[in-house]
PDB file of C-alpha atoms in Angstrom:
ATOM      1  CA  UNK A 159       7.696  27.100 -27.766  1.00  0.00           C
ATOM      2  CA  UNK A 160       7.210  27.502 -23.965  1.00  0.00           C
ATOM      3  CA  UNK A 161       8.442  24.678 -21.751  1.00  0.00           C
ATOM      4  CA  UNK A 162       5.772  22.183 -20.787  1.00  0.00           C
ATOM      5  CA  UNK A 163       5.079  21.296 -17.173  1.00  0.00           C
ATOM      6  CA  UNK A 164       5.601  17.699 -16.213  1.00  0.00           C
ATOM      7  CA  UNK A 165       2.389  16.067 -15.088  1.00  0.00           C
ATOM      8  CA  UNK A 166       2.242  15.707 -11.298  1.00  0.00           C
ATOM      9  CA  UNK A 167      -0.166  13.432  -9.447  1.00  0.00           C
ATOM     10  CA  UNK A 168      -0.944  14.350  -5.868  1.00  0.00           C
ATOM     11  CA  UNK A 169      -1.505  11.688  -3.203  1.00  0.00           C
ATOM     12  CA  UNK A 170      -4.617  11.731  -1.001  1.00  0.00           C
ATOM     13  CA  UNK A 171      -2.442  12.968   1.860  1.00  0.00           C
ATOM     14  CA  UNK A 172      -1.321  15.945  -0.203  1.00  0.00           C
ATOM     15  CA  UNK A 173      -4.870  16.666  -1.364  1.00  0.00           C
ATOM     16  CA  UNK A 174      -6.105  16.521   2.212  1.00  0.00           C
ATOM     17  CA  UNK A 175      -3.336  18.873   3.308  1.00  0.00           C
ATOM     18  CA  UNK A 176      -4.369  21.330   0.596  1.00  0.00           C
ATOM     19  CA  UNK A 177      -7.996  21.185   1.767  1.00  0.00           C
ATOM     20  CA  UNK A 178      -6.968  21.725   5.381  1.00  0.00           C
ATOM     21  CA  UNK A 179      -4.906  24.775   4.366  1.00  0.00           C
ATOM     22  CA  UNK A 180      -7.982  26.372   2.796  1.00  0.00           C
ATOM     23  CA  UNK A 181     -10.072  25.519   5.882  1.00  0.00           C
ATOM     24  CA  UNK A 182      -7.529  27.059   8.226  1.00  0.00           C
ATOM     25  CA  UNK A 183      -7.070  30.211   6.149  1.00  0.00           C
ATOM     26  CA  UNK A 184     -10.157  31.140   4.089  1.00  0.00           C
ATOM     27  CA  UNK A 185      -8.305  34.112   2.532  1.00  0.00           C
ATOM     28  CA  UNK A 186      -5.645  31.833   1.042  1.00  0.00           C
ATOM     29  CA  UNK A 187      -5.304  32.297  -2.707  1.00  0.00           C
ATOM     30  CA  UNK A 188      -5.516  29.375  -5.125  1.00  0.00           C
ATOM     31  CA  UNK A 189      -2.475  30.704  -7.060  1.00  0.00           C
ATOM     32  CA  UNK A 190      -0.301  30.638  -3.929  1.00  0.00           C
ATOM     33  CA  UNK A 191      -1.089  26.982  -3.179  1.00  0.00           C
ATOM     34  CA  UNK A 192      -0.694  26.034  -6.843  1.00  0.00           C
ATOM     35  CA  UNK A 193       2.788  27.577  -6.917  1.00  0.00           C
ATOM     36  CA  UNK A 194       3.701  25.851  -3.653  1.00  0.00           C
ATOM     37  CA  UNK A 195       2.816  22.423  -5.008  1.00  0.00           C
ATOM     38  CA  UNK A 196       3.981  23.156  -8.580  1.00  0.00           C
ATOM     39  CA  UNK A 197       0.614  22.372 -10.161  1.00  0.00           C
ATOM     40  CA  UNK A 198      -1.976  24.260 -12.174  1.00  0.00           C
ATOM     41  CA  UNK A 199      -4.572  26.429 -10.467  1.00  0.00           C
ATOM     42  CA  UNK A 200      -7.409  24.470 -12.078  1.00  0.00           C
ATOM     43  CA  UNK A 201      -6.154  21.358 -10.302  1.00  0.00           C
ATOM     44  CA  UNK A 202      -6.479  23.107  -6.946  1.00  0.00           C
ATOM     45  CA  UNK A 203     -10.024  24.218  -7.859  1.00  0.00           C
ATOM     46  CA  UNK A 204     -10.931  20.645  -8.812  1.00  0.00           C
ATOM     47  CA  UNK A 205      -9.557  19.380  -5.502  1.00  0.00           C
ATOM     48  CA  UNK A 206     -11.714  21.921  -3.667  1.00  0.00           C
ATOM     49  CA  UNK A 207     -14.815  20.888  -5.647  1.00  0.00           C
ATOM     50  CA  UNK A 208     -14.169  17.232  -4.799  1.00  0.00           C
ATOM     51  CA  UNK A 209     -13.533  17.948  -1.107  1.00  0.00           C
ATOM     52  CA  UNK A 210     -16.210  15.642   0.277  1.00  0.00           C
ATOM     53  CA  UNK A 211     -15.155  12.694  -1.915  1.00  0.00           C
ATOM     54  CA  UNK A 212     -11.458  13.176  -1.153  1.00  0.00           C
ATOM     55  CA  UNK A 213     -11.955  13.429   2.593  1.00  0.00           C
ATOM     56  CA  UNK A 214     -14.285  10.400   2.683  1.00  0.00           C
ATOM     57  CA  UNK A 215     -11.870   8.304   0.677  1.00  0.00           C
ATOM     58  CA  UNK A 216      -8.983   9.450   2.838  1.00  0.00           C
ATOM     59  CA  UNK A 217     -11.000   8.343   5.883  1.00  0.00           C
ATOM     60  CA  UNK A 218     -11.583   4.986   4.167  1.00  0.00           C
ATOM     61  CA  UNK A 219      -7.851   4.624   3.581  1.00  0.00           C
ATOM     62  CA  UNK A 220      -6.991   5.569   7.137  1.00  0.00           C
ATOM     63  CA  UNK A 221      -9.584   3.263   8.721  1.00  0.00           C
ATOM     64  CA  UNK A 222      -8.271   0.296   6.734  1.00  0.00           C
ATOM     65  CA  UNK A 223      -4.657   1.179   7.572  1.00  0.00           C
ATOM     66  CA  UNK A 224      -3.989   1.360   3.843  1.00  0.00           C
ATOM     67  CA  UNK A 225      -1.300   3.237   2.100  1.00  0.00           C
ATOM     68  CA  UNK A 226      -2.368   6.894   2.044  1.00  0.00           C
ATOM     69  CA  UNK A 227       0.169   7.747  -0.660  1.00  0.00           C
ATOM     70  CA  UNK A 228      -2.354   6.393  -3.173  1.00  0.00           C
ATOM     71  CA  UNK A 229      -2.943   8.887  -5.932  1.00  0.00           C
ATOM     72  CA  UNK A 230      -6.169   7.639  -7.511  1.00  0.00           C
ATOM     73  CA  UNK A 231      -9.313   6.234  -5.885  1.00  0.00           C
ATOM     74  CA  UNK A 232      -9.924   2.752  -7.182  1.00  0.00           C
ATOM     75  CA  UNK A 233     -12.895   1.381  -5.290  1.00  0.00           C
ATOM     76  CA  UNK A 234     -14.299  -2.038  -5.895  1.00  0.00           C
ATOM     77  CA  UNK A 235     -17.316  -2.491  -8.144  1.00  0.00           C
ATOM     78  CA  UNK A 236     -18.654  -4.821  -5.471  1.00  0.00           C
ATOM     79  CA  UNK A 237     -18.224  -2.548  -2.440  1.00  0.00           C
ATOM     80  CA  UNK A 238     -20.522  -4.648  -0.181  1.00  0.00           C
ATOM     81  CA  UNK A 239     -18.640  -7.867  -1.035  1.00  0.00           C
ATOM     82  CA  UNK A 240     -15.346  -6.061  -0.484  1.00  0.00           C
ATOM     83  CA  UNK A 241     -16.268  -4.905   3.021  1.00  0.00           C
ATOM     84  CA  UNK A 242     -17.780  -8.255   4.095  1.00  0.00           C
ATOM     85  CA  UNK A 243     -14.747 -10.159   2.797  1.00  0.00           C
ATOM     86  CA  UNK A 244     -12.396  -7.768   4.532  1.00  0.00           C
ATOM     87  CA  UNK A 245     -14.230  -8.288   7.846  1.00  0.00           C
ATOM     88  CA  UNK A 246     -13.995 -12.043   7.320  1.00  0.00           C
ATOM     89  CA  UNK A 247     -10.220 -11.740   6.663  1.00  0.00           C
ATOM     90  CA  UNK A 248      -9.822  -9.716   9.856  1.00  0.00           C
ATOM     91  CA  UNK A 249     -11.629 -12.415  11.926  1.00  0.00           C
ATOM     92  CA  UNK A 250      -9.462 -15.098  10.286  1.00  0.00           C
ATOM     93  CA  UNK A 251      -6.349 -13.057  11.114  1.00  0.00           C
ATOM     94  CA  UNK A 252      -7.481 -12.664  14.740  1.00  0.00           C
ATOM     95  CA  UNK A 253      -8.079 -16.424  14.974  1.00  0.00           C
ATOM     96  CA  UNK A 254      -4.590 -17.110  13.574  1.00  0.00           C
ATOM     97  CA  UNK A 255      -5.857 -18.847  10.441  1.00  0.00           C
ATOM     98  CA  UNK A 256      -4.166 -18.827   7.072  1.00  0.00           C
ATOM     99  CA  UNK A 257      -5.584 -16.570   4.377  1.00  0.00           C
ATOM    100  CA  UNK A 258      -3.856 -17.048   1.064  1.00  0.00           C
ATOM    101  CA  UNK A 259      -4.978 -16.225  -2.475  1.00  0.00           C
ATOM    102  CA  UNK A 260      -6.762 -19.543  -3.048  1.00  0.00           C
ATOM    103  CA  UNK A 261      -8.768 -19.236   0.169  1.00  0.00           C
ATOM    104  CA  UNK A 262      -9.669 -15.613  -0.619  1.00  0.00           C
ATOM    105  CA  UNK A 263     -10.923 -16.613  -4.076  1.00  0.00           C
ATOM    106  CA  UNK A 264     -13.111 -19.386  -2.675  1.00  0.00           C
ATOM    107  CA  UNK A 265     -14.532 -17.205   0.076  1.00  0.00           C
ATOM    108  CA  UNK A 266     -15.141 -14.275  -2.316  1.00  0.00           C
ATOM    109  CA  UNK A 267     -17.047 -16.558  -4.673  1.00  0.00           C
ATOM    110  CA  UNK A 268     -19.164 -17.918  -1.799  1.00  0.00           C
ATOM    111  CA  UNK A 269     -19.911 -14.448  -0.471  1.00  0.00           C
ATOM    112  CA  UNK A 270     -20.803 -13.093  -3.955  1.00  0.00           C
ATOM    113  CA  UNK A 271     -23.362 -15.859  -4.394  1.00  0.00           C
ATOM    114  CA  UNK A 272     -24.830 -15.085  -0.934  1.00  0.00           C
ATOM    115  CA  UNK A 273     -24.942 -11.328  -1.543  1.00  0.00           C
ATOM    116  CA  UNK A 274     -25.793 -11.078  -5.236  1.00  0.00           C
ATOM    117  CA  UNK A 275     -27.290 -14.445  -6.148  1.00  0.00           C
ATOM    118  CA  UNK A 276     -26.066 -17.241  -8.426  1.00  0.00           C
ATOM    119  CA  UNK A 277     -26.347 -15.225 -11.622  1.00  0.00           C
ATOM    120  CA  UNK A 278     -23.801 -12.566 -10.576  1.00  0.00           C
ATOM    121  CA  UNK A 279     -21.142 -11.638 -13.160  1.00  0.00           C
ATOM    122  CA  UNK A 280     -18.515 -11.457 -10.356  1.00  0.00           C
ATOM    123  CA  UNK A 281     -15.389 -13.548 -10.911  1.00  0.00           C
ATOM    124  CA  UNK A 282     -12.858 -13.939  -8.110  1.00  0.00           C
ATOM    125  CA  UNK A 283      -9.909 -13.887 -10.497  1.00  0.00           C
ATOM    126  CA  UNK A 284      -6.256 -13.705  -9.515  1.00  0.00           C
ATOM    127  CA  UNK A 285      -6.306 -10.038 -10.546  1.00  0.00           C
ATOM    128  CA  UNK A 286      -9.350  -9.260  -8.428  1.00  0.00           C
ATOM    129  CA  UNK A 287      -7.744 -10.891  -5.350  1.00  0.00           C
ATOM    130  CA  UNK A 288      -4.494  -9.017  -6.010  1.00  0.00           C
ATOM    131  CA  UNK A 289      -6.368  -5.675  -6.164  1.00  0.00           C
ATOM    132  CA  UNK A 290      -8.397  -6.581  -3.084  1.00  0.00           C
ATOM    133  CA  UNK A 291      -5.232  -7.319  -1.149  1.00  0.00           C
ATOM    134  CA  UNK A 292      -3.656  -4.125  -2.422  1.00  0.00           C
ATOM    135  CA  UNK A 293      -6.728  -2.034  -1.464  1.00  0.00           C
ATOM    136  CA  UNK A 294      -6.576  -3.406   2.089  1.00  0.00           C
ATOM    137  CA  UNK A 295      -2.780  -3.806   2.404  1.00  0.00           C
ATOM    138  CA  UNK A 296      -3.036  -7.525   3.073  1.00  0.00           C
ATOM    139  CA  UNK A 297      -0.222 -10.021   2.958  1.00  0.00           C
ATOM    140  CA  UNK A 298      -0.420 -13.808   3.053  1.00  0.00           C
ATOM    141  CA  UNK A 299      -0.665 -14.992   6.607  1.00  0.00           C
ATOM    142  CA  UNK A 300       0.605 -18.426   7.419  1.00  0.00           C
ATOM    143  CA  UNK A 301       0.280 -20.233  10.686  1.00  0.00           C
ATOM    144  CA  UNK A 302       3.353 -22.325  11.423  1.00  0.00           C
ATOM    145  CA  UNK A 303       3.991 -24.738  14.221  1.00  0.00           C
ATOM    146  CA  UNK A 304       6.704 -24.077  16.854  1.00  0.00           C
ATOM    147  CA  UNK A 305       9.184 -26.570  15.328  1.00  0.00           C
ATOM    148  CA  UNK A 306       9.141 -24.847  11.910  1.00  0.00           C
ATOM    149  CA  UNK A 307       9.495 -21.446  13.593  1.00  0.00           C
ATOM    150  CA  UNK A 308      12.464 -22.668  15.626  1.00  0.00           C
ATOM    151  CA  UNK A 309      14.139 -24.123  12.529  1.00  0.00           C
ATOM    152  CA  UNK A 310      13.596 -20.877  10.642  1.00  0.00           C
ATOM    153  CA  UNK A 311      15.055 -18.722  13.463  1.00  0.00           C
ATOM    154  CA  UNK A 312      18.087 -21.029  13.698  1.00  0.00           C
ATOM    155  CA  UNK A 313      18.559 -20.693   9.929  1.00  0.00           C
ATOM    156  CA  UNK A 314      18.422 -16.909  10.226  1.00  0.00           C
ATOM    157  CA  UNK A 315      20.966 -16.952  13.056  1.00  0.00           C
ATOM    158  CA  UNK A 316      23.343 -19.137  11.040  1.00  0.00           C
ATOM    159  CA  UNK A 317      22.915 -16.818   8.041  1.00  0.00           C
ATOM    160  CA  UNK A 318      23.813 -13.844  10.226  1.00  0.00           C
ATOM    161  CA  UNK A 319      26.924 -15.570  11.486  1.00  0.00           C
ATOM    162  CA  UNK A 320      27.946 -16.337   7.941  1.00  0.00           C
ATOM    163  CA  UNK A 321      27.319 -12.733   6.947  1.00  0.00           C
ATOM    164  CA  UNK A 322      29.368 -11.459   9.926  1.00  0.00           C
ATOM    165  CA  UNK A 323      32.249 -13.728   8.994  1.00  0.00           C
ATOM    166  CA  UNK A 324      32.058 -12.487   5.404  1.00  0.00           C
ATOM    167  CA  UNK A 325      32.124  -8.837   6.507  1.00  0.00           C
ATOM    168  CA  UNK A 326      35.203  -9.495   8.724  1.00  0.00           C
ATOM    169  CA  UNK A 327      36.975 -11.214   5.838  1.00  0.00           C
ATOM    170  CA  UNK A 328      36.200  -8.341   3.503  1.00  0.00           C
ATOM    171  CA  UNK A 329      37.419  -5.827   6.081  1.00  0.00           C
ATOM    172  CA  UNK A 330      40.725  -7.734   6.429  1.00  0.00           C
ATOM    173  CA  UNK A 331      41.180  -7.866   2.654  1.00  0.00           C
ATOM    174  CA  UNK A 332      40.493  -4.123   2.306  1.00  0.00           C
ATOM    175  CA  UNK A 333      43.006  -3.361   5.080  1.00  0.00           C
ATOM    176  CA  UNK A 334      45.695  -5.453   3.272  1.00  0.00           C
ATOM    177  CA  UNK A 335      44.964  -3.615   0.017  1.00  0.00           C
ATOM    178  CA  UNK A 336      45.261  -0.203   1.746  1.00  0.00           C
ATOM    179  CA  UNK A 337      48.611  -1.155   3.266  1.00  0.00           C
ATOM    180  CA  UNK A 338      49.863  -2.420  -0.072  1.00  0.00           C
ATOM    181  CA  UNK A 339      48.734   0.768  -1.800  1.00  0.00           C
ATOM    182  CA  UNK A 340      50.428   2.888   0.878  1.00  0.00           C
ATOM    183  CA  UNK A 341      53.746   1.104   0.492  1.00  0.00           C
ATOM    184  CA  UNK A 342      53.639   1.436  -3.318  1.00  0.00           C
ATOM    185  CA  UNK A 343      53.151   5.198  -3.274  1.00  0.00           C
TER     186      UNK A 343
END
């Protein structure tokens, strides 16, 4: 029985690179590129057929500063809601306001009612918010006052001092063990 190839998923960056190779050299053979990436020729042909979709999604990823190592396009079912909510999050971020999961769920529900009416099947579940944040590479933003920031930075400094002391102590112990080992041999 011949050995089976392990399945390999290409990121959108890799797919885009493949498409650009074919654009730069029209005489490039599919088999050559397939061997280079270690994938089947039919995969390369599929990538070429889906060129427009791949490049548009790659542009979408780049414009949202998302992770372009994504391998599969998972767009929202509610694309309009997604873009409006993302713009709202950006304005909140610019204003220095907190945007956590609870606030996102409330705002998404409000926007869905505005955009799609009261009878929309949309539910701003924890999973939906998690996927929204992942699609747009969002983290929880918290606004803290200066006193809390100062306390936190002092805590970090004291932790670093403790870590430095620990490293010096370990270095001394290791040196003692080396001397002891050298005298024994």
